[in-house]
């Protein structure tokens, strides 16, 4: 069964303290892995798509990496405005549906 | 439009009433998804449309929930005889159909059943 697990559930960091969020997945035939950011009261906002193991993508203080079993979202020197819930989803199998993780709530303290 | 549009943005209804939630996807997007998100929770899949057909309705929680899509554009999610446990944010997303195509979300409809 296709499955996505994100850890930790919540992460509190001081401003400038770098860390990583994890997304572990089990899917038959990965077509893509997606990272989204969700702010309170808003719909998820697309960040990255990764297609194959070894791929990396960067945007400002965020860098996403992918292996055959998991993806990491690395955040470097975060700022309070990076506080949000980060969601991971995979697309695979015989259809194009998205399988979602439960998210990691990231809180950056000034 | 430029993005996914959902209406209304907020809806308060009395228990037992029917409600209709609307989603206007990005023009040309053939895939459309409905999700439910309870406060502090993750995304709960409801239904997936590919064009006008719904190959996966497995997420609809009960027969009080139904959805349709016309003309590969607008979709309507209908909840009949609403219950308090239906209170949540209902999110719609759309995408191209294909490998590795990201989905774009609307801002959601916050439904409160009183």
Short mmCIF file of C-alpha atoms in Angstrom, two decimals, chain A residues 31-32 34 36 38 41-44 46 49 51 87 91 96-98 100 102, chain B residues 33 35 37 42-43 45 48 56 91 97-103 105-107:
data_model
loop_
_atom_site.label_atom_id
_atom_site.label_comp_id
_atom_site.label_asym_id
_atom_site.label_seq_id
_atom_site.Cartn_x
_atom_site.Cartn_y
_atom_site.Cartn_z
CA UNK A 31 6.28 9.50 -10.61
CA UNK A 32 7.06 12.51 -8.46
CA UNK A 34 6.12 17.10 -3.95
CA UNK A 36 4.19 22.14 -0.11
CA UNK A 38 0.74 25.62 4.27
CA UNK A 41 -6.12 29.49 7.07
CA UNK A 42 -4.70 29.03 3.59
CA UNK A 43 -4.43 26.30 1.00
CA UNK A 44 -1.10 24.52 0.52
CA UNK A 46 3.61 24.35 -4.02
CA UNK A 49 8.85 18.53 -7.35
CA UNK A 51 11.47 13.00 -9.79
CA UNK A 87 3.51 18.84 3.56
CA UNK A 91 2.48 10.41 -7.01
CA UNK A 96 -1.92 9.98 -10.98
CA UNK A 97 -3.31 10.41 -7.51
CA UNK A 98 -1.39 12.12 -4.74
CA UNK A 100 -0.13 12.89 1.38
CA UNK A 102 0.35 14.45 7.74
CA UNK B 33 -9.16 16.90 -6.24
CA UNK B 35 -9.84 17.29 0.29
CA UNK B 37 -8.92 19.32 6.49
CA UNK B 42 -3.66 16.73 7.62
CA UNK B 43 -5.37 16.52 4.24
CA UNK B 45 -8.73 12.80 0.40
CA UNK B 48 -10.52 12.74 -7.63
CA UNK B 56 -11.75 7.35 -7.30
CA UNK B 91 -9.89 22.31 -0.19
CA UNK B 97 -2.77 14.93 -15.83
CA UNK B 98 0.66 13.46 -16.20
CA UNK B 99 3.76 12.33 -14.45
CA UNK B 100 5.13 14.62 -11.82
CA UNK B 101 2.60 17.35 -12.35
CA UNK B 102 2.09 19.45 -9.27
CA UNK B 103 -1.36 20.33 -7.99
CA UNK B 105 -4.80 24.58 -4.35
CA UNK B 106 -7.57 27.04 -3.73
CA UNK B 107 -7.91 28.88 -0.46
#
